[in-house]
Amino acid sequence: MDLIENRTIDEIGIGDRAEIERVLTQPDMALFATVSADVNPASLEEGEEEGPELQQGIAHGMWAGTLISAVLATQLPGPGTVHLGQTLKFHQPVSIGDRITVRVEVTGVDKGEARVQLACLCLNAQGETVVSGQAEVQAPRTKIRRHPARMPASRLKAPGVRFGALVEQARALDPLLTAIVHPCDDLSLGGAIAARDEGMIVPVLVGPRGKIEAAAEQAGIDLNGVEIVDAPHSHAAAEMAVALVHEGRAGALMKGKLHTDELLTAVLDKSKGLRTERRLSHVFALDVPGQDRTLFVTDAAINISPDLEALKDIVQNAIDLAIAIGVEVPLVALLSAVETVTGKLPSTLLAAAICKMHDRGQIVGGKVDGPLAFDNAISPAAVAAKGIVSDVAGHADILVTPNLESGNMIAKQLIHLAGASSAGIALGARVPIMLTSRSDTVDARIVSAALAKVFYHWRRLRPLGLPG
């Protein structure tokens, strides 16, 4: 790496110059907004202009000022410089894609005080002045040579960008009549109403009327026009919600403030539940920063240690969901600790058997490979380093974990360490079930509703087998 070297006060003279070039990009603008807290919509929002003063894609004014500071700090005078003052005049805007030349020229030198005055100029590719001004610095007295600081990689992504596209996709479909089971707190009730307002669902609130109305009053939610089916407690609410599906009064379920096992006990009841020939399983949809696709992790919430038959249905449910939302050929990675089949790791044997079942048409859609370690499933670099030849390795859409513990840990690590946006849905029953966590945000509930809505309309043409 090249060294950068300063000019001491004794080496600086009138007329000395230095310059750099920089092209303005959208990530530059996002980073500047992040560190400066300047979220001026003229710089960050897309869309039509709202008035003569709002020009989309225009750089923050001080972005050019920071480039001037960069020239002073790295070239003239360079390392050891103390910035004392600066004045700037802005002549015209800088837009995304503009190439800016930033130039400074020494106009005054005070050797005794080690002070330097410089004229500053920013020019666009047409040679037009966009910023001009003056700077005063204290120049170093001693020579400094050093390597430039190595900056960490910065990857900015608006949270849930792909989820936003999913919600837009769902808006084009008819709202899904949804039984909200025991929505007796502000999060579950507010999430249901927000999903309604986004055009995802028509909610039917199932639970103790008094508690639901009290939660609405406390949260400032207007329930005018919302149907409430009174139930004395959470167990009864789950049973009534399942009954609404049988009566054709609901096409999906959304979990409210009750334990998952309470809801699933009613769903899986052999005589009154919503069973099909397919095993019920849960799929986490994750919009992970730095990834170019939505990742699906399954099963992280229902099946503790699935056997071969259960794992087959878990894979098929996830493939169906990915196809429903528009992934033409989902790539499915069956995870283990290694990428070779060994009797010492039962998960590798299950993975190999699932691959053969897919080959024989017992699982349909997508491409399936395994066993694959997590890095080999998502990292092309890891795949290249290990010489793995696979259509799935390095590019998996669906991560199938060998048990609930590993699936839950993978999903929650991506959420809490990688900043992933998440949504959850259970499939394999007569209707999709939004198994949101009691701590899920309103946005997570809206996206879960979008998943359920898109899947419901897709599956209407491809019904699951029913028992008996």
Tab-separated table of C-alpha atoms in Angstrom:
chain	number	residue	atom	x	y	z
A	1	MET	CA	0.000	0.000	0.000
A	2	ASP	CA	1.300	3.474	-0.934
A	3	LEU	CA	2.513	5.758	1.831
A	4	ILE	CA	1.039	9.220	2.291
A	5	GLU	CA	3.478	12.000	3.186
A	6	ASN	CA	2.848	15.496	4.500
A	7	ARG	CA	4.431	18.814	3.646
A	8	THR	CA	5.831	20.596	6.674
A	9	ILE	CA	5.390	24.322	7.123
A	10	ASP	CA	8.942	24.837	5.831
A	11	GLU	CA	8.070	22.985	2.589
A	12	ILE	CA	4.916	24.951	1.774
A	13	GLY	CA	4.867	27.970	-0.514
A	14	ILE	CA	2.350	30.307	-2.121
A	15	GLY	CA	0.732	28.671	-5.167
A	16	ASP	CA	1.200	25.059	-4.039
A	17	ARG	CA	-1.727	22.884	-5.137
A	18	ALA	CA	-3.291	19.494	-4.493
A	19	GLU	CA	-6.477	17.824	-5.687
A	20	ILE	CA	-8.564	14.655	-5.642
A	21	GLU	CA	-11.493	13.354	-7.689
A	22	ARG	CA	-14.609	11.637	-6.442
A	23	VAL	CA	-17.817	10.391	-8.081
A	24	LEU	CA	-20.949	10.853	-5.977
A	25	THR	CA	-22.875	7.593	-5.410
A	26	GLN	CA	-26.088	6.727	-3.598
A	27	PRO	CA	-24.119	4.817	-0.901
A	28	ASP	CA	-22.034	7.993	-0.328
A	29	MET	CA	-25.240	9.901	0.332
A	30	ALA	CA	-26.624	7.192	2.621
A	31	LEU	CA	-23.397	7.011	4.626
A	32	PHE	CA	-23.235	10.786	4.950
A	33	ALA	CA	-26.849	10.878	6.140
A	34	THR	CA	-26.109	8.137	8.662
A	35	VAL	CA	-23.122	9.830	10.296
A	36	SER	CA	-24.493	13.376	10.084
A	37	ALA	CA	-28.171	12.673	10.928
A	38	ASP	CA	-29.034	14.895	7.932
A	39	VAL	CA	-31.978	13.013	6.438
A	40	ASN	CA	-32.985	15.746	4.004
A	41	PRO	CA	-35.450	14.056	1.603
A	42	ALA	CA	-33.952	15.986	-1.311
A	43	SER	CA	-30.904	13.773	-0.912
A	44	LEU	CA	-32.441	10.470	0.071
A	45	GLU	CA	-35.954	9.968	-1.270
A	46	GLU	CA	-36.914	8.789	-4.716
A	47	GLY	CA	-39.967	9.803	-6.680
A	48	GLU	CA	-41.468	12.885	-8.224
A	49	GLU	CA	-40.469	16.365	-7.187
A	50	GLU	CA	-42.832	17.916	-4.685
A	51	GLY	CA	-41.864	21.517	-5.414
A	52	PRO	CA	-39.166	23.720	-6.897
A	53	GLU	CA	-36.918	23.426	-3.824
A	54	LEU	CA	-36.989	19.589	-3.712
A	55	GLN	CA	-34.570	18.043	-6.178
A	56	GLN	CA	-34.143	14.277	-5.829
A	57	GLY	CA	-30.685	12.731	-5.644
A	58	ILE	CA	-28.897	15.956	-4.671
A	59	ALA	CA	-25.818	15.705	-2.459
A	60	HIS	CA	-25.785	17.153	1.033
A	61	GLY	CA	-24.070	20.513	0.820
A	62	MET	CA	-21.346	19.574	3.302
A	63	TRP	CA	-20.438	16.424	1.363
A	64	ALA	CA	-18.181	18.593	-0.799
A	65	GLY	CA	-16.855	20.263	2.361
A	66	THR	CA	-15.692	16.893	3.668
A	67	LEU	CA	-13.845	16.260	0.394
A	68	ILE	CA	-11.966	19.531	0.855
A	69	SER	CA	-11.074	18.385	4.361
A	70	ALA	CA	-9.802	15.113	2.881
A	71	VAL	CA	-7.374	16.953	0.577
A	72	LEU	CA	-6.081	19.065	3.465
A	73	ALA	CA	-5.661	16.074	5.775
A	74	THR	CA	-4.015	13.674	3.318
A	75	GLN	CA	-2.132	15.832	0.785
A	76	LEU	CA	-1.666	19.539	1.495
A	77	PRO	CA	-0.423	19.916	4.143
A	78	GLY	CA	-1.243	16.235	4.874
A	79	PRO	CA	-0.887	14.089	8.036
A	80	GLY	CA	-0.515	16.190	11.169
A	81	THR	CA	-2.648	19.057	9.851
A	82	VAL	CA	-5.020	20.811	12.256
A	83	HIS	CA	-8.086	22.312	10.573
A	84	LEU	CA	-8.694	25.807	12.039
A	85	GLY	CA	-11.503	27.229	9.929
A	86	GLN	CA	-13.299	27.128	6.615
A	87	THR	CA	-15.805	29.184	4.636
A	88	LEU	CA	-17.811	27.757	1.733
A	89	LYS	CA	-20.118	29.112	-0.952
A	90	PHE	CA	-22.398	26.709	-2.827
A	91	HIS	CA	-22.931	27.615	-6.481
A	92	GLN	CA	-24.934	24.684	-7.868
A	93	PRO	CA	-26.049	21.213	-6.768
A	94	VAL	CA	-24.129	17.972	-7.099
A	95	SER	CA	-26.133	14.943	-8.264
A	96	ILE	CA	-25.591	11.200	-8.173
A	97	GLY	CA	-23.043	10.234	-10.829
A	98	ASP	CA	-21.324	13.645	-10.916
A	99	ARG	CA	-17.523	13.483	-10.966
A	100	ILE	CA	-16.151	16.219	-8.724
A	101	THR	CA	-12.594	17.552	-8.775
A	102	VAL	CA	-11.609	19.046	-5.414
A	103	ARG	CA	-8.657	21.447	-5.553
A	104	VAL	CA	-6.871	23.512	-2.894
A	105	GLU	CA	-4.226	26.202	-3.506
A	106	VAL	CA	-2.046	27.939	-0.944
A	107	THR	CA	-2.723	31.686	-0.784
A	108	GLY	CA	-0.952	32.628	2.452
A	109	VAL	CA	1.789	31.218	4.736
A	110	ASP	CA	2.754	32.277	8.276
A	111	LYS	CA	5.961	30.363	9.049
A	112	GLY	CA	6.142	31.593	12.652
A	113	GLU	CA	2.634	30.427	13.584
A	114	ALA	CA	2.737	27.500	11.122
A	115	ARG	CA	-0.518	28.711	9.657
A	116	VAL	CA	-1.579	28.295	6.024
A	117	GLN	CA	-4.475	29.838	4.106
A	118	LEU	CA	-5.826	27.998	1.088
A	119	ALA	CA	-8.362	28.715	-1.644
A	120	CYS	CA	-10.739	25.772	-2.104
A	121	LEU	CA	-12.616	24.842	-5.263
A	122	CYS	CA	-14.913	21.986	-6.315
A	123	LEU	CA	-15.534	21.575	-10.053
A	124	ASN	CA	-17.869	19.205	-11.901
A	125	ALA	CA	-16.941	17.281	-15.058
A	126	GLN	CA	-17.963	20.277	-17.191
A	127	GLY	CA	-15.504	22.494	-15.365
A	128	GLU	CA	-18.267	24.427	-13.607
A	129	THR	CA	-17.704	25.617	-10.041
A	130	VAL	CA	-20.060	23.897	-7.605
A	131	VAL	CA	-18.376	24.968	-4.336
A	132	SER	CA	-15.760	27.589	-3.521
A	133	GLY	CA	-14.277	28.885	-0.304
A	134	GLN	CA	-11.291	29.491	1.955
A	135	ALA	CA	-9.631	27.288	4.575
A	136	GLU	CA	-7.104	27.980	7.316
A	137	VAL	CA	-4.997	25.199	8.825
A	138	GLN	CA	-2.074	24.725	11.149
A	139	ALA	CA	0.590	22.854	9.213
A	140	PRO	CA	2.843	20.226	10.808
A	141	ARG	CA	6.454	21.108	11.635
A	142	THR	CA	7.761	17.537	11.464
A	143	LYS	CA	7.810	15.098	8.565
A	144	ILE	CA	5.252	12.283	8.686
A	145	ARG	CA	5.008	9.277	6.385
A	146	ARG	CA	2.353	6.652	7.042
A	147	HIS	CA	0.039	4.142	5.446
A	148	PRO	CA	-3.514	5.372	4.833
A	149	ALA	CA	-5.972	4.155	7.448
A	150	ARG	CA	-7.735	0.955	6.417
A	151	MET	CA	-11.436	1.679	6.515
A	152	PRO	CA	-13.992	-1.013	7.409
A	153	ALA	CA	-16.264	-2.132	4.611
A	154	SER	CA	-19.568	-0.291	4.786
A	155	ARG	CA	-22.717	-1.908	3.435
A	156	LEU	CA	-25.817	0.165	3.926
A	157	LYS	CA	-29.223	-1.247	3.125
A	158	ALA	CA	-32.589	0.167	3.982
A	159	PRO	CA	-34.198	-2.389	6.299
A	160	GLY	CA	-36.461	-4.856	4.550
A	161	VAL	CA	-35.976	-3.622	0.966
A	162	ARG	CA	-36.999	-6.983	-0.472
A	163	PHE	CA	-39.830	-7.207	2.042
A	164	GLY	CA	-41.104	-3.884	0.748
A	165	ALA	CA	-41.312	-5.429	-2.708
A	166	LEU	CA	-43.174	-8.404	-1.227
A	167	VAL	CA	-45.740	-6.130	0.410
A	168	GLU	CA	-46.261	-4.348	-2.918
A	169	GLN	CA	-46.724	-7.741	-4.602
A	170	ALA	CA	-49.325	-8.687	-1.997
A	171	ARG	CA	-51.241	-5.411	-2.389
A	172	ALA	CA	-52.256	-6.464	-5.885
A	173	LEU	CA	-54.227	-9.415	-4.427
A	174	ASP	CA	-57.545	-9.424	-2.599
A	175	PRO	CA	-57.176	-8.946	1.193
A	176	LEU	CA	-57.028	-12.219	3.112
A	177	LEU	CA	-59.823	-12.848	5.625
A	178	THR	CA	-57.786	-13.623	8.755
A	179	ALA	CA	-58.720	-14.765	12.251
A	180	ILE	CA	-56.528	-12.978	14.786
A	181	VAL	CA	-56.234	-15.311	17.763
A	182	HIS	CA	-56.375	-13.623	21.189
A	183	PRO	CA	-55.161	-10.118	20.173
A	184	CYS	CA	-55.189	-8.781	23.725
A	185	ASP	CA	-52.134	-6.512	23.700
A	186	ASP	CA	-51.103	-3.467	21.705
A	187	LEU	CA	-48.512	-5.288	19.562
A	188	SER	CA	-50.706	-8.118	18.302
A	189	LEU	CA	-53.764	-5.911	17.943
A	190	GLY	CA	-51.806	-3.049	16.403
A	191	GLY	CA	-50.049	-5.444	14.022
A	192	ALA	CA	-53.376	-6.842	12.818
A	193	ILE	CA	-54.843	-3.378	12.246
A	194	ALA	CA	-51.647	-2.218	10.508
A	195	ALA	CA	-51.790	-5.272	8.212
A	196	ARG	CA	-55.391	-4.317	7.451
A	197	ASP	CA	-54.422	-0.729	6.705
A	198	GLU	CA	-51.713	-1.991	4.318
A	199	GLY	CA	-54.332	-3.990	2.424
A	200	MET	CA	-52.980	-7.372	3.519
A	201	ILE	CA	-55.910	-8.750	5.538
A	202	VAL	CA	-59.473	-8.308	6.708
A	203	PRO	CA	-59.117	-9.083	10.420
A	204	VAL	CA	-61.599	-10.989	12.559
A	205	LEU	CA	-60.591	-10.582	16.194
A	206	VAL	CA	-61.134	-13.741	18.231
A	207	GLY	CA	-60.798	-13.491	22.005
A	208	PRO	CA	-62.270	-11.909	25.144
A	209	ARG	CA	-64.128	-8.854	23.896
A	210	GLY	CA	-63.440	-6.868	27.059
A	211	LYS	CA	-59.678	-7.452	26.891
A	212	ILE	CA	-59.552	-6.689	23.174
A	213	GLU	CA	-61.449	-3.427	23.582
A	214	ALA	CA	-59.320	-2.454	26.594
A	215	ALA	CA	-56.130	-3.084	24.608
A	216	ALA	CA	-57.511	-1.004	21.744
A	217	GLU	CA	-58.387	1.882	24.049
A	218	GLN	CA	-54.970	1.815	25.693
A	219	ALA	CA	-53.205	1.800	22.305
A	220	GLY	CA	-55.530	4.374	20.741
A	221	ILE	CA	-56.775	1.920	18.103
A	222	ASP	CA	-60.198	2.448	16.506
A	223	LEU	CA	-62.041	-0.886	16.158
A	224	ASN	CA	-65.020	0.603	14.343
A	225	GLY	CA	-66.087	-1.839	11.627
A	226	VAL	CA	-63.825	-4.667	12.856
A	227	GLU	CA	-65.594	-7.949	13.648
A	228	ILE	CA	-64.977	-9.376	17.139
A	229	VAL	CA	-65.803	-12.998	17.963
A	230	ASP	CA	-66.065	-13.209	21.736
A	231	ALA	CA	-64.185	-16.079	23.412
A	232	PRO	CA	-63.637	-16.477	27.160
A	233	HIS	CA	-59.890	-17.229	27.077
A	234	SER	CA	-56.939	-18.039	24.815
A	235	HIS	CA	-57.665	-21.792	24.499
A	236	ALA	CA	-61.231	-21.106	23.449
A	237	ALA	CA	-60.025	-18.365	21.066
A	238	ALA	CA	-57.752	-20.844	19.281
A	239	GLU	CA	-60.584	-23.376	18.929
A	240	MET	CA	-63.019	-20.740	17.668
A	241	ALA	CA	-60.485	-19.407	15.143
A	242	VAL	CA	-60.007	-22.924	13.753
A	243	ALA	CA	-63.793	-23.296	13.565
A	244	LEU	CA	-63.994	-20.058	11.546
A	245	VAL	CA	-61.716	-21.635	8.943
A	246	HIS	CA	-64.008	-24.675	8.695
A	247	GLU	CA	-66.988	-22.351	8.290
A	248	GLY	CA	-65.271	-20.476	5.477
A	249	ARG	CA	-65.108	-17.292	7.533
A	250	ALA	CA	-61.289	-17.166	7.608
A	251	GLY	CA	-58.578	-18.053	5.115
A	252	ALA	CA	-55.633	-17.648	7.490
A	253	LEU	CA	-54.740	-17.447	11.171
A	254	MET	CA	-52.574	-14.865	12.918
A	255	LYS	CA	-51.194	-15.582	16.372
A	256	GLY	CA	-51.868	-12.942	19.007
A	257	LYS	CA	-50.956	-12.877	22.684
A	258	LEU	CA	-50.925	-16.586	23.434
A	259	HIS	CA	-48.366	-19.363	23.450
A	260	THR	CA	-47.649	-21.111	20.174
A	261	ASP	CA	-48.515	-24.516	21.614
A	262	GLU	CA	-51.985	-23.252	22.588
A	263	LEU	CA	-52.698	-22.311	18.992
A	264	LEU	CA	-51.112	-25.411	17.481
A	265	THR	CA	-53.031	-27.725	19.816
A	266	ALA	CA	-56.230	-26.484	18.186
A	267	VAL	CA	-54.746	-26.505	14.682
A	268	LEU	CA	-53.483	-30.091	14.999
A	269	ASP	CA	-56.538	-31.560	16.731
A	270	LYS	CA	-57.278	-34.818	14.875
A	271	SER	CA	-61.031	-34.324	14.693
A	272	LYS	CA	-61.562	-30.548	14.614
A	273	GLY	CA	-58.202	-29.178	13.515
A	274	LEU	CA	-56.692	-28.087	10.216
A	275	ARG	CA	-54.470	-31.061	9.413
A	276	THR	CA	-53.552	-32.091	5.876
A	277	GLU	CA	-51.394	-34.931	4.591
A	278	ARG	CA	-48.476	-32.497	4.850
A	279	ARG	CA	-46.479	-32.039	8.072
A	280	LEU	CA	-46.890	-28.599	9.646
A	281	SER	CA	-43.631	-26.628	9.608
A	282	HIS	CA	-42.406	-23.102	10.166
A	283	VAL	CA	-40.395	-20.950	7.747
A	284	PHE	CA	-38.458	-17.832	8.700
A	285	ALA	CA	-38.129	-15.359	5.818
A	286	LEU	CA	-35.080	-13.148	6.346
A	287	ASP	CA	-33.962	-10.023	4.502
A	288	VAL	CA	-30.267	-10.035	5.434
A	289	PRO	CA	-27.974	-7.020	4.824
A	290	GLY	CA	-25.273	-7.900	2.322
A	291	GLN	CA	-27.275	-10.711	0.721
A	292	ASP	CA	-28.779	-10.330	-2.737
A	293	ARG	CA	-31.812	-12.504	-2.016
A	294	THR	CA	-34.332	-13.384	0.672
A	295	LEU	CA	-33.140	-16.293	2.821
A	296	PHE	CA	-35.546	-18.876	4.212
A	297	VAL	CA	-34.631	-20.841	7.357
A	298	THR	CA	-36.673	-23.890	8.291
A	299	ASP	CA	-37.734	-25.381	10.684
A	300	ALA	CA	-36.903	-23.154	13.633
A	301	ALA	CA	-40.150	-23.188	15.608
A	302	ILE	CA	-42.253	-26.354	15.357
A	303	ASN	CA	-40.449	-29.637	14.580
A	304	ILE	CA	-37.857	-30.358	17.251
A	305	SER	CA	-35.905	-33.196	15.629
A	306	PRO	CA	-37.594	-34.203	12.371
A	307	ASP	CA	-37.291	-37.683	10.930
A	308	LEU	CA	-37.045	-38.369	7.207
A	309	GLU	CA	-40.778	-38.125	6.472
A	310	ALA	CA	-41.134	-34.899	8.445
A	311	LEU	CA	-38.023	-33.433	6.829
A	312	LYS	CA	-39.419	-34.198	3.375
A	313	ASP	CA	-42.513	-32.107	4.147
A	314	ILE	CA	-40.431	-29.344	5.733
A	315	VAL	CA	-38.428	-29.050	2.505
A	316	GLN	CA	-41.526	-29.141	0.312
A	317	ASN	CA	-43.299	-26.457	2.368
A	318	ALA	CA	-40.324	-24.113	2.057
A	319	ILE	CA	-39.993	-24.726	-1.689
A	320	ASP	CA	-43.689	-23.984	-2.161
A	321	LEU	CA	-43.397	-20.702	-0.241
A	322	ALA	CA	-40.354	-19.549	-2.207
A	323	ILE	CA	-42.043	-20.336	-5.513
A	324	ALA	CA	-45.240	-18.608	-4.379
A	325	ILE	CA	-43.447	-15.309	-3.787
A	326	GLY	CA	-41.620	-15.459	-7.122
A	327	VAL	CA	-38.407	-17.501	-6.757
A	328	GLU	CA	-38.547	-19.492	-9.984
A	329	VAL	CA	-36.083	-22.225	-9.000
A	330	PRO	CA	-35.456	-22.206	-5.238
A	331	LEU	CA	-32.028	-23.528	-4.243
A	332	VAL	CA	-32.289	-25.685	-1.130
A	333	ALA	CA	-29.310	-26.463	1.127
A	334	LEU	CA	-29.654	-29.250	3.703
A	335	LEU	CA	-27.372	-28.126	6.501
A	336	SER	CA	-25.005	-30.149	8.632
A	337	ALA	CA	-21.533	-29.589	10.074
A	338	VAL	CA	-19.784	-31.044	7.002
A	339	GLU	CA	-20.385	-31.504	3.312
A	340	THR	CA	-19.638	-35.246	3.204
A	341	VAL	CA	-21.987	-38.086	4.081
A	342	THR	CA	-20.940	-39.978	7.204
A	343	GLY	CA	-22.653	-42.415	9.531
A	344	LYS	CA	-21.194	-40.519	12.470
A	345	LEU	CA	-23.500	-37.554	11.732
A	346	PRO	CA	-27.112	-38.663	11.231
A	347	SER	CA	-27.995	-35.274	9.716
A	348	THR	CA	-25.739	-36.054	6.742
A	349	LEU	CA	-27.598	-39.312	6.115
A	350	LEU	CA	-30.945	-37.509	6.225
A	351	ALA	CA	-29.637	-34.869	3.828
A	352	ALA	CA	-28.444	-37.490	1.371
A	353	ALA	CA	-31.808	-39.293	1.552
A	354	ILE	CA	-33.723	-36.036	0.928
A	355	CYS	CA	-31.577	-35.356	-2.151
A	356	LYS	CA	-32.423	-38.800	-3.516
A	357	MET	CA	-36.130	-38.272	-2.766
A	358	HIS	CA	-35.956	-35.055	-4.772
A	359	ASP	CA	-34.244	-36.897	-7.617
A	360	ARG	CA	-37.081	-39.448	-7.631
A	361	GLY	CA	-39.837	-36.817	-7.652
A	362	GLN	CA	-40.960	-37.317	-4.055
A	363	ILE	CA	-40.128	-33.629	-3.511
A	364	VAL	CA	-40.921	-31.299	-6.393
A	365	GLY	CA	-39.608	-27.904	-7.434
A	366	GLY	CA	-36.258	-26.180	-7.071
A	367	LYS	CA	-32.855	-27.779	-6.708
A	368	VAL	CA	-31.737	-29.599	-3.577
A	369	ASP	CA	-28.242	-30.405	-2.304
A	370	GLY	CA	-26.692	-31.569	0.934
A	371	PRO	CA	-25.225	-32.094	3.311
A	372	LEU	CA	-23.653	-28.642	3.222
A	373	ALA	CA	-22.062	-26.708	6.053
A	374	PHE	CA	-23.494	-23.212	6.569
A	375	ASP	CA	-20.556	-21.449	4.909
A	376	ASN	CA	-20.729	-23.763	1.899
A	377	ALA	CA	-24.437	-23.042	1.544
A	378	ILE	CA	-24.170	-19.245	1.315
A	379	SER	CA	-20.558	-18.282	0.524
A	380	PRO	CA	-19.242	-18.671	-3.059
A	381	ALA	CA	-15.727	-18.046	-1.696
A	382	ALA	CA	-16.020	-20.996	0.716
A	383	VAL	CA	-17.328	-23.187	-2.102
A	384	ALA	CA	-14.404	-22.250	-4.349
A	385	ALA	CA	-11.874	-22.824	-1.578
A	386	LYS	CA	-13.221	-26.343	-0.944
A	387	GLY	CA	-13.690	-27.208	-4.611
A	388	ILE	CA	-17.377	-28.069	-4.199
A	389	VAL	CA	-19.255	-28.565	-7.463
A	390	SER	CA	-22.949	-27.815	-6.941
A	391	ASP	CA	-25.767	-25.719	-8.387
A	392	VAL	CA	-26.896	-24.922	-4.837
A	393	ALA	CA	-23.691	-24.411	-2.835
A	394	GLY	CA	-22.840	-20.752	-2.279
A	395	HIS	CA	-26.209	-19.517	-3.535
A	396	ALA	CA	-28.853	-21.241	-1.389
A	397	ASP	CA	-32.229	-19.572	-0.973
A	398	ILE	CA	-33.531	-22.083	1.572
A	399	LEU	CA	-31.510	-23.297	4.562
A	400	VAL	CA	-32.942	-26.515	5.982
A	401	THR	CA	-31.588	-27.159	9.459
A	402	PRO	CA	-31.323	-30.614	11.072
A	403	ASN	CA	-33.238	-29.631	14.216
A	404	LEU	CA	-35.157	-26.833	15.845
A	405	GLU	CA	-32.270	-25.664	18.057
A	406	SER	CA	-29.883	-25.049	15.174
A	407	GLY	CA	-32.580	-23.436	13.039
A	408	ASN	CA	-33.645	-21.123	15.835
A	409	MET	CA	-30.058	-20.083	16.533
A	410	ILE	CA	-29.255	-19.429	12.872
A	411	ALA	CA	-32.375	-17.315	12.374
A	412	LYS	CA	-31.917	-15.298	15.551
A	413	GLN	CA	-28.204	-14.736	14.923
A	414	LEU	CA	-29.051	-13.307	11.508
A	415	ILE	CA	-31.702	-11.101	13.102
A	416	HIS	CA	-29.753	-9.852	16.131
A	417	LEU	CA	-26.161	-9.877	14.838
A	418	ALA	CA	-26.557	-9.284	11.097
A	419	GLY	CA	-29.529	-6.906	11.377
A	420	ALA	CA	-31.861	-9.033	9.262
A	421	SER	CA	-35.524	-8.123	8.926
A	422	SER	CA	-37.658	-11.180	9.596
A	423	ALA	CA	-41.121	-12.628	9.163
A	424	GLY	CA	-42.512	-16.041	10.027
A	425	ILE	CA	-45.212	-18.321	8.678
A	426	ALA	CA	-46.333	-21.893	9.315
A	427	LEU	CA	-47.370	-24.047	6.358
A	428	GLY	CA	-48.811	-27.507	5.918
A	429	ALA	CA	-52.236	-26.824	7.436
A	430	ARG	CA	-55.429	-26.054	5.518
A	431	VAL	CA	-54.561	-22.356	5.752
A	432	PRO	CA	-51.321	-20.406	6.302
A	433	ILE	CA	-50.632	-19.450	9.910
A	434	MET	CA	-48.771	-16.283	10.894
A	435	LEU	CA	-46.787	-17.513	13.892
A	436	THR	CA	-45.404	-14.164	14.945
A	437	SER	CA	-43.435	-13.896	18.169
A	438	ARG	CA	-45.047	-11.913	20.956
A	439	SER	CA	-42.104	-9.488	20.648
A	440	ASP	CA	-42.298	-9.085	16.854
A	441	THR	CA	-42.617	-5.557	15.525
A	442	VAL	CA	-45.621	-4.282	13.615
A	443	ASP	CA	-43.540	-4.371	10.412
A	444	ALA	CA	-42.756	-8.060	10.968
A	445	ARG	CA	-46.459	-8.770	11.328
A	446	ILE	CA	-47.254	-6.891	8.112
A	447	VAL	CA	-44.644	-8.882	6.185
A	448	SER	CA	-45.887	-12.150	7.704
A	449	ALA	CA	-49.368	-11.185	6.516
A	450	ALA	CA	-47.977	-10.460	3.042
A	451	LEU	CA	-46.334	-13.896	2.956
A	452	ALA	CA	-49.575	-15.573	4.026
A	453	LYS	CA	-51.628	-13.614	1.522
A	454	VAL	CA	-49.375	-14.364	-1.452
A	455	PHE	CA	-49.090	-18.037	-0.462
A	456	TYR	CA	-52.852	-18.381	0.067
A	457	HIS	CA	-53.675	-17.059	-3.404
A	458	TRP	CA	-50.915	-19.175	-4.997
A	459	ARG	CA	-52.085	-22.317	-3.247
A	460	ARG	CA	-55.730	-21.905	-4.224
A	461	LEU	CA	-54.722	-23.477	-7.513
A	462	ARG	CA	-52.530	-26.112	-5.824
A	463	PRO	CA	-54.401	-27.451	-2.773
A	464	LEU	CA	-52.613	-29.600	-0.212
A	465	GLY	CA	-53.938	-33.102	0.357
A	466	LEU	CA	-56.409	-33.384	3.222
A	467	PRO	CA	-56.413	-36.342	5.643
A	468	GLY	CA	-58.707	-39.292	5.056
